[in-house]
mmCIF file of C-alpha atoms in Angstrom:
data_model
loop_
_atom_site.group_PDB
_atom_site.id
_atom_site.type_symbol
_atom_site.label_atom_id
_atom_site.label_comp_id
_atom_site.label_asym_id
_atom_site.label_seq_id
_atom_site.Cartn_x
_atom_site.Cartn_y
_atom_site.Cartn_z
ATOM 1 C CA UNK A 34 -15.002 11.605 -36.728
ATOM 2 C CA UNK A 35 -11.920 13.256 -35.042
ATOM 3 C CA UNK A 36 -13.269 16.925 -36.552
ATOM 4 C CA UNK A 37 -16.763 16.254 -35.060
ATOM 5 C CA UNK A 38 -15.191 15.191 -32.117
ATOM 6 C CA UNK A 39 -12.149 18.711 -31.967
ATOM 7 C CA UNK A 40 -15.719 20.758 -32.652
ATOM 8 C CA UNK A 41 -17.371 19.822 -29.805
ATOM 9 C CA UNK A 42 -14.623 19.687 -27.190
ATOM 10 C CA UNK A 43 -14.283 23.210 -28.506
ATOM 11 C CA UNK A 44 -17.559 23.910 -27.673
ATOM 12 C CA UNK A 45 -17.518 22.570 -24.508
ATOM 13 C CA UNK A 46 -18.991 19.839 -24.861
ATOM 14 C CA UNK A 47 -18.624 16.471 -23.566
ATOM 15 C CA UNK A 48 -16.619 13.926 -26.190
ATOM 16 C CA UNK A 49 -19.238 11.317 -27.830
ATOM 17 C CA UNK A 50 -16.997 8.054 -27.187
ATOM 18 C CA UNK A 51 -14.730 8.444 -24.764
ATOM 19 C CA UNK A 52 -11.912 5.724 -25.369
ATOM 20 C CA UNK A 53 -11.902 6.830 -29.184
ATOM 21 C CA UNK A 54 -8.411 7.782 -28.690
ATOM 22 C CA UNK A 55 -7.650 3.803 -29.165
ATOM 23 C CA UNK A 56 -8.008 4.349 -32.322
ATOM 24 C CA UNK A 57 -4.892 6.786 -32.774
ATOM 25 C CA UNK A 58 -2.091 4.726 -31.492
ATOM 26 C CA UNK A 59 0.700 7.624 -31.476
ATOM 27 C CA UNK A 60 -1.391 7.700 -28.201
ATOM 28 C CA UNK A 61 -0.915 5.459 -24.560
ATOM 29 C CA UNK A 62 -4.483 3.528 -23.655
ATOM 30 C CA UNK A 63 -5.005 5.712 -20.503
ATOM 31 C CA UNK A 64 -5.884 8.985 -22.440
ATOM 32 C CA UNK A 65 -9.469 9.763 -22.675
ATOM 33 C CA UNK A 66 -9.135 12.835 -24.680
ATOM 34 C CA UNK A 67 -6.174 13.136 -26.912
ATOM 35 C CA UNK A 68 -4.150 16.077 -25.642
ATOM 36 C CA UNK A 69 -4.188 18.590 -28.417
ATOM 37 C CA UNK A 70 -8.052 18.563 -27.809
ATOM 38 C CA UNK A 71 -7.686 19.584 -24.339
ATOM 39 C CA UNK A 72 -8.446 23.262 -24.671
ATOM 40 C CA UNK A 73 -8.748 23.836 -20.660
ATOM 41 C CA UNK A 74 -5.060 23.294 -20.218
ATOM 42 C CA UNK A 75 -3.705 26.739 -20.474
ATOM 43 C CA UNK A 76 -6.670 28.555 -18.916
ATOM 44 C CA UNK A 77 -6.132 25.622 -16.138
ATOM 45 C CA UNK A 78 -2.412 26.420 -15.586
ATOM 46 C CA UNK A 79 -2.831 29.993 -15.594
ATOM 47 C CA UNK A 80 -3.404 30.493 -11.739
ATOM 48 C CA UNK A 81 -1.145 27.233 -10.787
ATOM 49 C CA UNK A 82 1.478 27.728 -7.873
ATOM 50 C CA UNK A 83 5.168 27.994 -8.766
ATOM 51 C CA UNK A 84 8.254 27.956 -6.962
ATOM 52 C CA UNK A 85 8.373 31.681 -5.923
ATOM 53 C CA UNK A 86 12.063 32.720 -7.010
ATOM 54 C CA UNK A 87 12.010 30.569 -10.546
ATOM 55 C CA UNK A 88 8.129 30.090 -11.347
ATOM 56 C CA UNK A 89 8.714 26.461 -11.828
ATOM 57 C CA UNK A 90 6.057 23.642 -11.500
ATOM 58 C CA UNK A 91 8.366 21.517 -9.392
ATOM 59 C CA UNK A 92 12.081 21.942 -8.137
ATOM 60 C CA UNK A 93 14.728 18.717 -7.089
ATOM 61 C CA UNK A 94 15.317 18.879 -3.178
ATOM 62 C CA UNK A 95 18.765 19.049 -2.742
ATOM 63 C CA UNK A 96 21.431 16.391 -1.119
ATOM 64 C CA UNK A 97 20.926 17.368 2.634
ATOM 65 C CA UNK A 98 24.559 18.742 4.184
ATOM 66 C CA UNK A 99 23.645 18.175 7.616
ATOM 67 C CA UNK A 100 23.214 14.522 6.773
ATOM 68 C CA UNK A 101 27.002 14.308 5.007
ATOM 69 C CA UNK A 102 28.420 12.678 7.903
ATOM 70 C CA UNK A 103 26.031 9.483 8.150
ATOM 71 C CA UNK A 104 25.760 9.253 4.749
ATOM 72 C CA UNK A 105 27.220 5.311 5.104
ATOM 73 C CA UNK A 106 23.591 4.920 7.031
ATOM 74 C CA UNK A 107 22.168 5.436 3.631
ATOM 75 C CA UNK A 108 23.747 3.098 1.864
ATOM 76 C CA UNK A 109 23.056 -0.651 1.593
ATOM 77 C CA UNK A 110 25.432 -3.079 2.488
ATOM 78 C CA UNK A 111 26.419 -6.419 1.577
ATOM 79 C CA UNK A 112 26.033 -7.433 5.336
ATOM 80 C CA UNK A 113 22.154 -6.621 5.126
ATOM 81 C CA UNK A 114 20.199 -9.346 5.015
ATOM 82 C CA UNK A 115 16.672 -8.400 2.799
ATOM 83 C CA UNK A 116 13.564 -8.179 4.588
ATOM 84 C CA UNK A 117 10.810 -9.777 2.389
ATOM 85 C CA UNK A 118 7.377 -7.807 3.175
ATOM 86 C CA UNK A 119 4.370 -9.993 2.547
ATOM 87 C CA UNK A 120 1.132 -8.829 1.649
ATOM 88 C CA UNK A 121 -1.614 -11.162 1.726
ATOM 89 C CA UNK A 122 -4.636 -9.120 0.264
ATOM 90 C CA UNK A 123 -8.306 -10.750 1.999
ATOM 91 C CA UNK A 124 -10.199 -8.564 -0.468
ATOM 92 C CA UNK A 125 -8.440 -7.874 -3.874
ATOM 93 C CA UNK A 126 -10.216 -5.475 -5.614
ATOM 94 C CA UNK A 127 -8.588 -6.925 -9.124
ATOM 95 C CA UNK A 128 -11.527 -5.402 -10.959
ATOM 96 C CA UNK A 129 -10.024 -1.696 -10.603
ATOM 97 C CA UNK A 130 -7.616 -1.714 -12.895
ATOM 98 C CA UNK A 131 -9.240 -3.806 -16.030
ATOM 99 C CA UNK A 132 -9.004 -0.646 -18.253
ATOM 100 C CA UNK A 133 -5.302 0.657 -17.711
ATOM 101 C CA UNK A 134 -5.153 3.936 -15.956
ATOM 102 C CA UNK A 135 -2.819 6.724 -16.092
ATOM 103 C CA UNK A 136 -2.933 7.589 -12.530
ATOM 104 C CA UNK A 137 -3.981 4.963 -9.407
ATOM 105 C CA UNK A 138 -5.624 7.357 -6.572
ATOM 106 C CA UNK A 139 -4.530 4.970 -3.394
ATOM 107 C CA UNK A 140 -7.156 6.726 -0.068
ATOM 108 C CA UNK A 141 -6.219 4.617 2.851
ATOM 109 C CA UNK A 142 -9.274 4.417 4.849
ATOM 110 C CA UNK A 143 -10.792 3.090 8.651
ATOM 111 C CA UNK A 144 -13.635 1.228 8.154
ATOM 112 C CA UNK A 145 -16.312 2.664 10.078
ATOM 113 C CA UNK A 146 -15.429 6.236 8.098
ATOM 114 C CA UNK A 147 -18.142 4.889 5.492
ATOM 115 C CA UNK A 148 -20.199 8.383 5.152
ATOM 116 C CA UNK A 149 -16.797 10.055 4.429
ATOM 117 C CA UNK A 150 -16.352 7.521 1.226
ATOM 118 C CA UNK A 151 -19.307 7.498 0.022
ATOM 119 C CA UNK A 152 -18.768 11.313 -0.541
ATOM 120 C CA UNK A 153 -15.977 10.917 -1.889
ATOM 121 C CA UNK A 154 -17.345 8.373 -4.434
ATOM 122 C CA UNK A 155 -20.006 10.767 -5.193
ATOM 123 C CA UNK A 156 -18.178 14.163 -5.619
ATOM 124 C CA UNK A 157 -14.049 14.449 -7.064
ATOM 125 C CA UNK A 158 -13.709 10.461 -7.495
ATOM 126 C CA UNK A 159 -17.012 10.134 -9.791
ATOM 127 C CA UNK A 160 -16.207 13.258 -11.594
ATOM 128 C CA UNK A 161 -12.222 12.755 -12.279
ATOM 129 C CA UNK A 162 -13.099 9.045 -13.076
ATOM 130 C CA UNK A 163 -16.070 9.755 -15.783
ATOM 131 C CA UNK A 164 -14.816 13.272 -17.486
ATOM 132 C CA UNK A 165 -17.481 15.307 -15.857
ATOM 133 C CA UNK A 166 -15.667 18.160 -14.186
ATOM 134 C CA UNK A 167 -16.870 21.076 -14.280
ATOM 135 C CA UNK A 168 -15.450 23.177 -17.504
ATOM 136 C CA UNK A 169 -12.369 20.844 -18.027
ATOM 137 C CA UNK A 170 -11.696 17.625 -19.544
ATOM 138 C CA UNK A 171 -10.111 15.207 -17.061
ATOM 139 C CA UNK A 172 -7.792 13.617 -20.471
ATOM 140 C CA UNK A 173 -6.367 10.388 -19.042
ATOM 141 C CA UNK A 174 -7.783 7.448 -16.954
ATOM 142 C CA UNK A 175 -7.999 7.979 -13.462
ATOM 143 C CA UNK A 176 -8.928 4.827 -11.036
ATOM 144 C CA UNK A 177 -8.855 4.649 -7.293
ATOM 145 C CA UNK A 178 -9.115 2.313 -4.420
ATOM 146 C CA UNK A 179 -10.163 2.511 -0.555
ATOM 147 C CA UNK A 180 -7.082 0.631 1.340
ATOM 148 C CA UNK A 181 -7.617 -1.138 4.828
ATOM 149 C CA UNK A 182 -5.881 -3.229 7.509
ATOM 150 C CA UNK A 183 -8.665 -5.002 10.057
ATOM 151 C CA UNK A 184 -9.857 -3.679 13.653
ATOM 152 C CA UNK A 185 -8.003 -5.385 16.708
ATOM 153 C CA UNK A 186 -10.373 -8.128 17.467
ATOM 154 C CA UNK A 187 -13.201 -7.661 14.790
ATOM 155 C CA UNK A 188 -10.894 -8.884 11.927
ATOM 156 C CA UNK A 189 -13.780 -11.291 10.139
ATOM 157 C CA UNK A 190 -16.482 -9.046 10.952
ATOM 158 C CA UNK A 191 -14.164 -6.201 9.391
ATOM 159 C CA UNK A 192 -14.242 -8.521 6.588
ATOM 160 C CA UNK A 193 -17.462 -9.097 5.982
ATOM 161 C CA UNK A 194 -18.803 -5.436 6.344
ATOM 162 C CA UNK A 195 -16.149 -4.671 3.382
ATOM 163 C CA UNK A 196 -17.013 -7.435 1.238
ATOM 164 C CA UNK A 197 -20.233 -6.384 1.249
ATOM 165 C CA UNK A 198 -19.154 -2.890 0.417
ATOM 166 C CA UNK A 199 -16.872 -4.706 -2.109
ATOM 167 C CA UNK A 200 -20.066 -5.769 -4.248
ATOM 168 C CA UNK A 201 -21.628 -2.307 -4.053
ATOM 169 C CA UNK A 202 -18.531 -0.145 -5.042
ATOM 170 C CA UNK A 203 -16.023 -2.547 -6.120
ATOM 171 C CA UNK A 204 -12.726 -0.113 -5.049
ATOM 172 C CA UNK A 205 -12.049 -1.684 -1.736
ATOM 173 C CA UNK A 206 -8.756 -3.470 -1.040
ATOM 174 C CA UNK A 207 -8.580 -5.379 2.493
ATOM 175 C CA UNK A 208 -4.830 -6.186 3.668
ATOM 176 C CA UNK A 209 -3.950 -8.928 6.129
ATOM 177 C CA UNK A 210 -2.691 -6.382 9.026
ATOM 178 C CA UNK A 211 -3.995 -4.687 12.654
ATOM 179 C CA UNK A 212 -4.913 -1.138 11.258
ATOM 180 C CA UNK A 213 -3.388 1.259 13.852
ATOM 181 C CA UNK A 214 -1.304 4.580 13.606
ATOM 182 C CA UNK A 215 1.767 2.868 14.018
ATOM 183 C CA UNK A 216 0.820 0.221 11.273
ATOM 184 C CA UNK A 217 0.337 3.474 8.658
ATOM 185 C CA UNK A 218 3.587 2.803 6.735
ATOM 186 C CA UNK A 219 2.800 -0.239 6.099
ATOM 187 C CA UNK A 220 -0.398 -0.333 5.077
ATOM 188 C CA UNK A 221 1.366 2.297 2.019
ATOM 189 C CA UNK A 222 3.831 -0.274 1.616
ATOM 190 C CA UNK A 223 0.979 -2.590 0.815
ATOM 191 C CA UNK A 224 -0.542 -0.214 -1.617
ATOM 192 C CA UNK A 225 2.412 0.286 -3.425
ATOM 193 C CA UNK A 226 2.428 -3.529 -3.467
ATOM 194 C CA UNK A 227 -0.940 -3.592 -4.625
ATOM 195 C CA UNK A 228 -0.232 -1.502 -7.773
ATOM 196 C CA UNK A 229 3.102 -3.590 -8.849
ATOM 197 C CA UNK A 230 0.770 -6.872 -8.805
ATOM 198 C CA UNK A 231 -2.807 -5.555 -9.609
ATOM 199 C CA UNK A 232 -2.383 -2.485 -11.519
ATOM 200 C CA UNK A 233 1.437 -2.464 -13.077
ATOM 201 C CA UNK A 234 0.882 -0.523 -16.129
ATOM 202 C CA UNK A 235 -0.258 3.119 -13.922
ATOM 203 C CA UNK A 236 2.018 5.532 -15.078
ATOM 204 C CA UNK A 237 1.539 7.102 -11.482
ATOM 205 C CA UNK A 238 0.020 6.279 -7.825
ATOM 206 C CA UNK A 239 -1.303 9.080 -5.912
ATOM 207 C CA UNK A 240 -1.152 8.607 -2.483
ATOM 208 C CA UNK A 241 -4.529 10.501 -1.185
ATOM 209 C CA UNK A 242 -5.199 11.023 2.682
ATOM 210 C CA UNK A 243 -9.282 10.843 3.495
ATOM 211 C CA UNK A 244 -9.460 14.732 4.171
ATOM 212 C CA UNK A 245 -7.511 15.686 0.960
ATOM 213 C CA UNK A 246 -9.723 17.186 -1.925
ATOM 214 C CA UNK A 247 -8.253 16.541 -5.590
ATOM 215 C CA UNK A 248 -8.362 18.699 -8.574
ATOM 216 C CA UNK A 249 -8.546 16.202 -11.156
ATOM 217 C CA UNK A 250 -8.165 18.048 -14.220
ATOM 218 C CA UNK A 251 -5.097 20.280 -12.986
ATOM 219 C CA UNK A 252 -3.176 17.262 -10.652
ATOM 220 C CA UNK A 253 -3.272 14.944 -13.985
ATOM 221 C CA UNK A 254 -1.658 17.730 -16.498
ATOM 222 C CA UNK A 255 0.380 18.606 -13.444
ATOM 223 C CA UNK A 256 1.715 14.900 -13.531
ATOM 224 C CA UNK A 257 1.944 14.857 -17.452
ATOM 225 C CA UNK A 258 4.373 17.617 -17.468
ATOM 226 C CA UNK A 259 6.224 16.379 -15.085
ATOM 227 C CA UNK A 260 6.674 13.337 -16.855
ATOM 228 C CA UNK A 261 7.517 14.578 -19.788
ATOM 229 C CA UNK A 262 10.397 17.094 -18.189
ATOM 230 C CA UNK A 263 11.731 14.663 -15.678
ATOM 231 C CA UNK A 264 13.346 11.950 -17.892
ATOM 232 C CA UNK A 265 14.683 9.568 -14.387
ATOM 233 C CA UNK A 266 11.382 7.863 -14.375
ATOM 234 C CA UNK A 267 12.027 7.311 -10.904
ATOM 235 C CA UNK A 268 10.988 10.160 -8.485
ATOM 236 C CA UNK A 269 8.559 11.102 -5.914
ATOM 237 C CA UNK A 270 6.715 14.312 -6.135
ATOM 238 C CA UNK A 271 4.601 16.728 -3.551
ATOM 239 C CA UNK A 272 5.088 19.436 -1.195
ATOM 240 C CA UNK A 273 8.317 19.589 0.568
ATOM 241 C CA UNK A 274 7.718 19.827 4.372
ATOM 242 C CA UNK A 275 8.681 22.976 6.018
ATOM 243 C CA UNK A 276 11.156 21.806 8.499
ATOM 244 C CA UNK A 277 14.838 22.902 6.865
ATOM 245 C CA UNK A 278 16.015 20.407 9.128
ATOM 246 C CA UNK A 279 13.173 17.351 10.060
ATOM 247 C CA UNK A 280 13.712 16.688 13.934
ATOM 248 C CA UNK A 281 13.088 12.860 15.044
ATOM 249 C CA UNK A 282 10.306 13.012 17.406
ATOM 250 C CA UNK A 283 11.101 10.581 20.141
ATOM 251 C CA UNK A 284 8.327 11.014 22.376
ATOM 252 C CA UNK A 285 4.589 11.309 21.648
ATOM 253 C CA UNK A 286 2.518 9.822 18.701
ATOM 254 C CA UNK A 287 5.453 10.445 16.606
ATOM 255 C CA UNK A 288 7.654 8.559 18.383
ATOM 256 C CA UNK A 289 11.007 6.544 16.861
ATOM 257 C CA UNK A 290 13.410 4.898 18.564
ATOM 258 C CA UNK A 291 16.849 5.210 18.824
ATOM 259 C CA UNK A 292 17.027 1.262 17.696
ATOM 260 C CA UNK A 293 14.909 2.184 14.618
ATOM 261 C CA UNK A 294 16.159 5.240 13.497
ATOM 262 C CA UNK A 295 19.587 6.684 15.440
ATOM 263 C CA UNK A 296 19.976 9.495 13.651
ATOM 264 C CA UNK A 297 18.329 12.798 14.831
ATOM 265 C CA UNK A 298 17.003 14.044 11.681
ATOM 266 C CA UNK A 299 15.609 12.490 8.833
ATOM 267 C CA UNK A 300 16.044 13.318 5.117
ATOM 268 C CA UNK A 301 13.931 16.385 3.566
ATOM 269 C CA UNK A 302 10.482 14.700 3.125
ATOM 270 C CA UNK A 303 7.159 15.103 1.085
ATOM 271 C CA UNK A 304 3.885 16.194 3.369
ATOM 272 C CA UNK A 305 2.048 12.813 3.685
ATOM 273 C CA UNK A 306 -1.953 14.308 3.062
ATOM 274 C CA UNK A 307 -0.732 13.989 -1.006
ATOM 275 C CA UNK A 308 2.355 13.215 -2.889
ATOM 276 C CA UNK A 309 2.896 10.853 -6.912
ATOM 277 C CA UNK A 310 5.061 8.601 -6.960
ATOM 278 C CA UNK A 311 6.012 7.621 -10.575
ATOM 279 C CA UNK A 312 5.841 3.439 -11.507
ATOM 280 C CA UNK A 313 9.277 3.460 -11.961
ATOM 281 C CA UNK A 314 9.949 4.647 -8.505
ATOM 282 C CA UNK A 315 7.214 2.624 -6.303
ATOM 283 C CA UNK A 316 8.994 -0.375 -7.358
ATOM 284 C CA UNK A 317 12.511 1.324 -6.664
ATOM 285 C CA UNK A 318 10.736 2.366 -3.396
ATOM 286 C CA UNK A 319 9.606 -1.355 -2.510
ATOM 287 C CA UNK A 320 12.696 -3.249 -3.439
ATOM 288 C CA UNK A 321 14.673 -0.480 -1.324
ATOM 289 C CA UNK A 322 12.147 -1.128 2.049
ATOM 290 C CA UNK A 323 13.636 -4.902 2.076
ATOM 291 C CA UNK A 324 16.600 -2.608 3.628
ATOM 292 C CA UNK A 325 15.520 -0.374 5.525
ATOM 293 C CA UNK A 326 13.063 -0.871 9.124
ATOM 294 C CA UNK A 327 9.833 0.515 8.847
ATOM 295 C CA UNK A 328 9.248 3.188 11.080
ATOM 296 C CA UNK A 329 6.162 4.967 12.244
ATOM 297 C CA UNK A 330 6.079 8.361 10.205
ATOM 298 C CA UNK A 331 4.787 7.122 7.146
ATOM 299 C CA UNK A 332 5.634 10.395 5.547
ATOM 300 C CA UNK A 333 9.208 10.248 6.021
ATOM 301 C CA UNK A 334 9.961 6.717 5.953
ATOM 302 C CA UNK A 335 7.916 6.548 2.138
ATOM 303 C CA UNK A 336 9.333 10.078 1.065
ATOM 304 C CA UNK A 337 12.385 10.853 2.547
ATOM 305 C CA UNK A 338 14.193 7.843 4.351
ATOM 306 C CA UNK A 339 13.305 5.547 1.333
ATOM 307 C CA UNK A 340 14.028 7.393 -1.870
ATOM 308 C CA UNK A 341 17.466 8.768 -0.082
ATOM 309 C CA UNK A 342 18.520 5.295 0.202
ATOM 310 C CA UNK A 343 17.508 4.454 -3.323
ATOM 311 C CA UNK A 344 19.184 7.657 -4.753
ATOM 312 C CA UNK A 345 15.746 8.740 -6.670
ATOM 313 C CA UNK A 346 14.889 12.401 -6.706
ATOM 314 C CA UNK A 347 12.305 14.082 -4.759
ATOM 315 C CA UNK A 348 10.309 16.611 -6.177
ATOM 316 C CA UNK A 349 8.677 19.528 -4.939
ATOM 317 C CA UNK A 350 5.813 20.737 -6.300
ATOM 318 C CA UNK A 351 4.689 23.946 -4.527
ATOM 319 C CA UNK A 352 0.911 23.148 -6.199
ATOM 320 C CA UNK A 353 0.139 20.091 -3.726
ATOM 321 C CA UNK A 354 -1.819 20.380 -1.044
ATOM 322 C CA UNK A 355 -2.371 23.450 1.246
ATOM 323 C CA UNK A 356 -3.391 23.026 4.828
ATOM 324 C CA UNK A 357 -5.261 24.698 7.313
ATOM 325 C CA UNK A 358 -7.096 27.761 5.741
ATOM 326 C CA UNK A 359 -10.723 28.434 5.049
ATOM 327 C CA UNK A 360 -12.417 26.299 2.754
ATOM 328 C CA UNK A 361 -13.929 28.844 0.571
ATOM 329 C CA UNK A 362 -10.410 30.760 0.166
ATOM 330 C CA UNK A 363 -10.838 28.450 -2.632
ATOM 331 C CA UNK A 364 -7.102 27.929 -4.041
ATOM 332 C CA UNK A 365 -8.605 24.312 -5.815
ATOM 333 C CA UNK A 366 -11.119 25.955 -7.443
ATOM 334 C CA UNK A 367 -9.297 29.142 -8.632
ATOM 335 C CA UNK A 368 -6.991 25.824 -9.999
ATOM 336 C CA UNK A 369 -4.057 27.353 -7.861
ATOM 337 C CA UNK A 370 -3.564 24.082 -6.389
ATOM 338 C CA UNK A 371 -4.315 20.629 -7.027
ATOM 339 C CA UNK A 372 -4.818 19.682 -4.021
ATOM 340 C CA UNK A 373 -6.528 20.855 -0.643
ATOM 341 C CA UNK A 374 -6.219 19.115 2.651
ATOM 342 C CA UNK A 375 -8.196 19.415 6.240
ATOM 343 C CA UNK A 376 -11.123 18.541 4.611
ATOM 344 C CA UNK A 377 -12.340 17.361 7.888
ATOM 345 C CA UNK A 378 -16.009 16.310 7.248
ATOM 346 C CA UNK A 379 -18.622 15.642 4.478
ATOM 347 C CA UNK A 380 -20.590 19.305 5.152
ATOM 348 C CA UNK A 381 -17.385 20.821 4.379
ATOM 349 C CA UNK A 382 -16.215 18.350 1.280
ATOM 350 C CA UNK A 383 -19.954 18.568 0.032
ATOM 351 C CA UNK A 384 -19.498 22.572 0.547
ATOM 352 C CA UNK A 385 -16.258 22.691 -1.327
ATOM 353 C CA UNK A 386 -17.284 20.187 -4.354
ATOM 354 C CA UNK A 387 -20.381 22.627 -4.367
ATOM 355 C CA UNK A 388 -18.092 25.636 -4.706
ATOM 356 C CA UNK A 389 -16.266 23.850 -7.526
ATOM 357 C CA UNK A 390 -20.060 22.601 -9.109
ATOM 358 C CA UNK A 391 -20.850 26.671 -9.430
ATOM 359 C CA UNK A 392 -17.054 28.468 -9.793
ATOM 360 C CA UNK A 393 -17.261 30.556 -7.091
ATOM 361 C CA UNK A 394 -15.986 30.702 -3.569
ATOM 362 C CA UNK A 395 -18.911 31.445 -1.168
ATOM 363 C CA UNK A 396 -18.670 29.728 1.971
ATOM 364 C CA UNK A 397 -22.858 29.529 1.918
ATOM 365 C CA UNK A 398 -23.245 27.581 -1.170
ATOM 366 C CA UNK A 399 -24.093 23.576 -0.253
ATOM 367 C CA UNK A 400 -23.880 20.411 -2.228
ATOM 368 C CA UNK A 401 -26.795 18.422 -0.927
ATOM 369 C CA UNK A 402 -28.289 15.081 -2.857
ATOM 370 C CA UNK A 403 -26.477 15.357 -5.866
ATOM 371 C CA UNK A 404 -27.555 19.081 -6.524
ATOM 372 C CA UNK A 405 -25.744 22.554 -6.322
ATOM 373 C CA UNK A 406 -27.692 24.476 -3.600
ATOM 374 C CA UNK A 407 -27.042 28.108 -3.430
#
């Protein structure tokens, strides 16, 4: 069977039964397609952004020097009392993760951005989570859910329009908090939460913004390698921010206090639109955020502030997401990323996953009902 099976992978062709690989047990539950069948992986990695002075998939972020003189803030002391964080979850979604996946896709979402899900559901999500990409085998499980707080004031009728979108889809996880900007980090908090109690054997989550495209096939051999090079099991990984030195805003939307952060920089952080965390580290990561107050940036508090305390590496992976260029410069399709963010509406994800559909990058190509429109 596994020679009928290697002949028509090679011919690109779809594999017959897809969980056949529980029959070799050299081999973890989450793979779909053993990984010696995969034969898209080096055409898939041959465009993939590397560090520009090394060509390496991912680099450590240094210890930060300008931080050497409050390093004692970093450091948890006996005097700390631990703050347990609660999550009571109204809607569970404990269906997800039935069949262990390799990777849980976490898309925190508002709930009146409906149209926006359902194309995600219908384009990257549907094809990463049933092998159908387009020439490539996704090779391990993929799973994701939708995570939300409530509305101020509308909390059961919140709950009742996502129950009922519960039945259809059955990916939505509702969280006992007041949904709000400066709620963000912990509604993550709760999604890391989620995984420990409703999905612990994911070798990864992926922490995807609503706007961020995925490329399936290359972000899961991305994260394979990665594993298999970075022997910790405990790190975070995504694209470094650009700041050499992250400045704490203290006015505006991204506002911290003195009281809950004094220092004036924060650690060297991941962009927040994408960035893995591996299982080992999410649970590092929660234990550690009994220690240290939550604070508004999501991004640095979950990246930066959070793994410096816990002494777990951060990775950068030059790869993750790209911002702010035109959609059909087309750096997910060419696989040169595996990620692409500003994705701000359904024309232009539906434009994109129809760029992806035909392998080419025309900005007048459209995804419409299901089909490839050119």
């Amino acid at each position: 069977m596994i020679t009928r099976e290697l002949t028509r992978i090679q011919k690109g062709e779809r594999p017959i039964e897809p969980n056949m690989i529980s029959e070799n047990k050299s081999y973890p539950d989450y793979y779909l397609v053993p990984r010696v069948y995969n034969h898209n992986v080096s055409r898939l990695f041959r465009n993939i952004t590397k560090t520009s002075t090394d060509h390496k998939l991912f680099i450590p972020i240094p210890q930060e020097a300008y931080l050497m003189e409050n390093k004692s803030f970093f450091e948890i002391k006996p005097s700390i009392h631990p703050v347990n964080h609660s999550f009571s979850f109204l809607i569970t979604g404990e269906s997800v993760c039935q069949e262990t996946p390799f990777l849980l896709v976490v898309i925190p979402s508002v709930i009146d951005h409906r149209e926006m899900r359902e194309a995600i559901r219908r384009t990257w999500i549907k094809a990463a989570e049933t092998n159908s990409w387009p020439r490539a085998n996704v090779t391990v499980r993929l799973k994701h859910i939708f995570l939300f707080g409530y509305n101020k004031n509308s909390k059961l009728q919140d709950f009742r329009r996502l129950l009922r979108e519960s039945h259809e889809h059955r990916d939505v996880v509702m969280v006992d908090f007041e949904d709000s900007y400066r709620n963000l980090t912990i509604k993550i908090l709760s999604g890391l939460r989620w995984m420990t109690s409703f999905c612990p054997r994911a070798e990864f989550l992926l922490k995807v913004d609503e706007d961020t495209f995925i490329n399936a096939p290359l972000m899961t051999e991305l994260l394979l390698r990665v594993r298999q090079e970075e022997r910790t099991g405990k790190y975070v990984l995504g694209l470094r921010h650009a700041y050499r030195q992250p400045v704490v805003a203290r006015h505006g939307k991204w506002a911290v206090s003195k009281e809950e952060y004094p220092l004036d920089y924060y650690p060297h952080y991941l962009y927040g639109h994408t960035y893995a965390i591996s299982r080992l580290g999410v649970g590092e990561l929660l234990d550690k955020s009994k220690y240290a107050r939550i604070i508004a940036p999501e991004d640095a508090y979950i990246t930066g502030i959070l793994p410096k305390i816990s002494g777990i590496p951060r990775l950068g992976a030059p790869s993750f997401a790209v911002c702010c260029r035109l959609i059909y410069d087309c750096e997910v399709v060419w696989n040169r990323r595996v990620a692409l963010t500003a994705v701000v509406n359904t024309k232009t994800l539906n434009q994109l996953w129809a760029n992806v559909l035909g392998d080419v990058c025309d900005k007048d190509v459209a995804f419409i009902d299901g089909r490839l429109i050119k």
